[in-house]
Amino acid sequence: MPEQQVDLASLEQLVTQMETLVTYCDALRQGAGGFAYMLPADWQGPAMMSFLGSFEAWSVGAQGLSDSAQGLHELAKAVHTAYSTTVENLDTAWSETAASLA
């Protein structure tokens, strides 16, 4: 069987990038939400209603993006943890096997 290798540093970098994406998505949504409702009071009527409808649709999409990013972050963390634990367990097993043969 060919030797399996994992790059734990790359997995750790992926976890960090996914965490950054989640933070960015949340900040974008919150910032846009604050802006959308602070429009000048003189912008009213059909234009304002149209804008708010479009903004609400965008907000639903932005929430979906944020939820997906959070899911990817959790998955990347789980993969990193699983590989790290496996590498540690295999290192321990090989060390114990080598010691018992010595």
PDB file of C-alpha atoms in Angstrom:
ATOM      1  CA  MET A   1       0.000   0.000   0.000  1.00  0.00           C
ATOM      2  CA  PRO A   2       1.452   3.410  -0.879  1.00  0.00           C
ATOM      3  CA  GLU A   3       2.374   5.670   1.997  1.00  0.00           C
ATOM      4  CA  GLN A   4      -0.344   8.167   2.830  1.00  0.00           C
ATOM      5  CA  GLN A   5       0.717  11.709   3.589  1.00  0.00           C
ATOM      6  CA  VAL A   6      -1.105  14.707   4.917  1.00  0.00           C
ATOM      7  CA  ASP A   7       0.052  18.294   5.076  1.00  0.00           C
ATOM      8  CA  LEU A   8      -1.166  19.431   8.502  1.00  0.00           C
ATOM      9  CA  ALA A   9       0.152  22.964   7.932  1.00  0.00           C
ATOM     10  CA  SER A  10      -2.022  23.296   4.816  1.00  0.00           C
ATOM     11  CA  LEU A  11      -5.041  21.993   6.712  1.00  0.00           C
ATOM     12  CA  GLU A  12      -4.365  24.480   9.522  1.00  0.00           C
ATOM     13  CA  GLN A  13      -4.127  27.261   6.936  1.00  0.00           C
ATOM     14  CA  LEU A  14      -7.465  26.147   5.457  1.00  0.00           C
ATOM     15  CA  VAL A  15      -9.087  26.263   8.903  1.00  0.00           C
ATOM     16  CA  THR A  16      -7.764  29.802   9.409  1.00  0.00           C
ATOM     17  CA  GLN A  17      -8.936  30.911   5.960  1.00  0.00           C
ATOM     18  CA  MET A  18     -12.420  29.506   6.528  1.00  0.00           C
ATOM     19  CA  GLU A  19     -12.596  31.279   9.890  1.00  0.00           C
ATOM     20  CA  THR A  20     -11.577  34.525   8.173  1.00  0.00           C
ATOM     21  CA  LEU A  21     -14.261  33.984   5.513  1.00  0.00           C
ATOM     22  CA  VAL A  22     -16.932  33.505   8.188  1.00  0.00           C
ATOM     23  CA  THR A  23     -15.824  36.695   9.952  1.00  0.00           C
ATOM     24  CA  TYR A  24     -15.778  38.613   6.661  1.00  0.00           C
ATOM     25  CA  CYS A  25     -19.251  37.408   5.623  1.00  0.00           C
ATOM     26  CA  ASP A  26     -20.724  38.338   8.990  1.00  0.00           C
ATOM     27  CA  ALA A  27     -19.076  41.774   8.969  1.00  0.00           C
ATOM     28  CA  LEU A  28     -20.258  42.442   5.413  1.00  0.00           C
ATOM     29  CA  ARG A  29     -23.818  41.493   6.286  1.00  0.00           C
ATOM     30  CA  GLN A  30     -23.843  43.614   9.436  1.00  0.00           C
ATOM     31  CA  GLY A  31     -22.234  46.598   7.723  1.00  0.00           C
ATOM     32  CA  ALA A  32     -24.610  46.475   4.781  1.00  0.00           C
ATOM     33  CA  GLY A  33     -27.565  46.070   7.132  1.00  0.00           C
ATOM     34  CA  GLY A  34     -26.581  49.157   9.069  1.00  0.00           C
ATOM     35  CA  PHE A  35     -26.132  51.146   5.870  1.00  0.00           C
ATOM     36  CA  ALA A  36     -29.387  50.012   4.282  1.00  0.00           C
ATOM     37  CA  TYR A  37     -31.510  51.305   7.114  1.00  0.00           C
ATOM     38  CA  MET A  38     -29.618  54.578   7.498  1.00  0.00           C
ATOM     39  CA  LEU A  39     -30.513  55.932   4.055  1.00  0.00           C
ATOM     40  CA  PRO A  40     -31.611  59.547   4.026  1.00  0.00           C
ATOM     41  CA  ALA A  41     -35.148  60.051   5.235  1.00  0.00           C
ATOM     42  CA  ASP A  42     -36.076  61.836   1.998  1.00  0.00           C
ATOM     43  CA  TRP A  43     -35.645  58.622  -0.024  1.00  0.00           C
ATOM     44  CA  GLN A  44     -39.132  57.198   0.285  1.00  0.00           C
ATOM     45  CA  GLY A  45     -41.913  55.734  -1.771  1.00  0.00           C
ATOM     46  CA  PRO A  46     -41.512  53.127  -4.509  1.00  0.00           C
ATOM     47  CA  ALA A  47     -37.739  53.575  -4.801  1.00  0.00           C
ATOM     48  CA  MET A  48     -37.218  52.904  -1.109  1.00  0.00           C
ATOM     49  CA  MET A  49     -39.615  49.944  -1.135  1.00  0.00           C
ATOM     50  CA  SER A  50     -37.846  48.494  -4.180  1.00  0.00           C
ATOM     51  CA  PHE A  51     -34.465  48.978  -2.547  1.00  0.00           C
ATOM     52  CA  LEU A  52     -35.585  47.359   0.705  1.00  0.00           C
ATOM     53  CA  GLY A  53     -37.037  44.395  -1.191  1.00  0.00           C
ATOM     54  CA  SER A  54     -33.772  43.945  -3.082  1.00  0.00           C
ATOM     55  CA  PHE A  55     -31.787  44.358   0.101  1.00  0.00           C
ATOM     56  CA  GLU A  56     -33.847  41.735   1.913  1.00  0.00           C
ATOM     57  CA  ALA A  57     -33.264  39.282  -0.960  1.00  0.00           C
ATOM     58  CA  TRP A  58     -29.526  40.055  -0.837  1.00  0.00           C
ATOM     59  CA  SER A  59     -29.552  39.599   2.930  1.00  0.00           C
ATOM     60  CA  VAL A  60     -31.046  36.106   2.604  1.00  0.00           C
ATOM     61  CA  GLY A  61     -28.298  35.197   0.117  1.00  0.00           C
ATOM     62  CA  ALA A  62     -25.641  36.706   2.366  1.00  0.00           C
ATOM     63  CA  GLN A  63     -26.937  34.661   5.300  1.00  0.00           C
ATOM     64  CA  GLY A  64     -26.749  31.534   3.152  1.00  0.00           C
ATOM     65  CA  LEU A  65     -23.151  32.361   2.243  1.00  0.00           C
ATOM     66  CA  SER A  66     -22.310  32.935   5.892  1.00  0.00           C
ATOM     67  CA  ASP A  67     -23.948  29.645   6.918  1.00  0.00           C
ATOM     68  CA  SER A  68     -22.093  27.762   4.173  1.00  0.00           C
ATOM     69  CA  ALA A  69     -18.785  29.348   5.178  1.00  0.00           C
ATOM     70  CA  GLN A  70     -19.437  28.344   8.793  1.00  0.00           C
ATOM     71  CA  GLY A  71     -20.152  24.780   7.686  1.00  0.00           C
ATOM     72  CA  LEU A  72     -16.923  24.669   5.668  1.00  0.00           C
ATOM     73  CA  HIS A  73     -14.998  26.037   8.638  1.00  0.00           C
ATOM     74  CA  GLU A  74     -16.397  23.359  10.944  1.00  0.00           C
ATOM     75  CA  LEU A  75     -15.643  20.645   8.375  1.00  0.00           C
ATOM     76  CA  ALA A  76     -12.066  21.878   7.866  1.00  0.00           C
ATOM     77  CA  LYS A  77     -11.563  21.903  11.650  1.00  0.00           C
ATOM     78  CA  ALA A  78     -12.905  18.362  11.954  1.00  0.00           C
ATOM     79  CA  VAL A  79     -10.640  17.127   9.148  1.00  0.00           C
ATOM     80  CA  HIS A  80      -7.605  18.813  10.706  1.00  0.00           C
ATOM     81  CA  THR A  81      -8.396  17.320  14.111  1.00  0.00           C
ATOM     82  CA  ALA A  82      -8.936  13.850  12.647  1.00  0.00           C
ATOM     83  CA  TYR A  83      -5.675  13.887  10.703  1.00  0.00           C
ATOM     84  CA  SER A  84      -3.697  15.376  13.608  1.00  0.00           C
ATOM     85  CA  THR A  85      -5.018  12.743  15.993  1.00  0.00           C
ATOM     86  CA  THR A  86      -4.324   9.956  13.509  1.00  0.00           C
ATOM     87  CA  VAL A  87      -0.755  11.141  12.906  1.00  0.00           C
ATOM     88  CA  GLU A  88      -0.107  11.351  16.652  1.00  0.00           C
ATOM     89  CA  ASN A  89      -1.624   7.909  17.265  1.00  0.00           C
ATOM     90  CA  LEU A  90       0.384   6.336  14.447  1.00  0.00           C
ATOM     91  CA  ASP A  91       3.602   7.968  15.661  1.00  0.00           C
ATOM     92  CA  THR A  92       2.945   6.590  19.143  1.00  0.00           C
ATOM     93  CA  ALA A  93       2.123   3.128  17.795  1.00  0.00           C
ATOM     94  CA  TRP A  94       5.280   3.013  15.672  1.00  0.00           C
ATOM     95  CA  SER A  95       7.413   4.222  18.572  1.00  0.00           C
ATOM     96  CA  GLU A  96       5.960   1.555  20.858  1.00  0.00           C
ATOM     97  CA  THR A  97       6.450  -1.113  18.188  1.00  0.00           C
ATOM     98  CA  ALA A  98      10.050  -0.033  17.576  1.00  0.00           C
ATOM     99  CA  ALA A  99      10.740  -0.021  21.332  1.00  0.00           C
ATOM    100  CA  SER A 100       9.294  -3.506  21.756  1.00  0.00           C
ATOM    101  CA  LEU A 101      11.524  -4.842  18.965  1.00  0.00           C
ATOM    102  CA  ALA A 102      14.688  -3.301  20.380  1.00  0.00           C
TER     103      ALA A 102
END
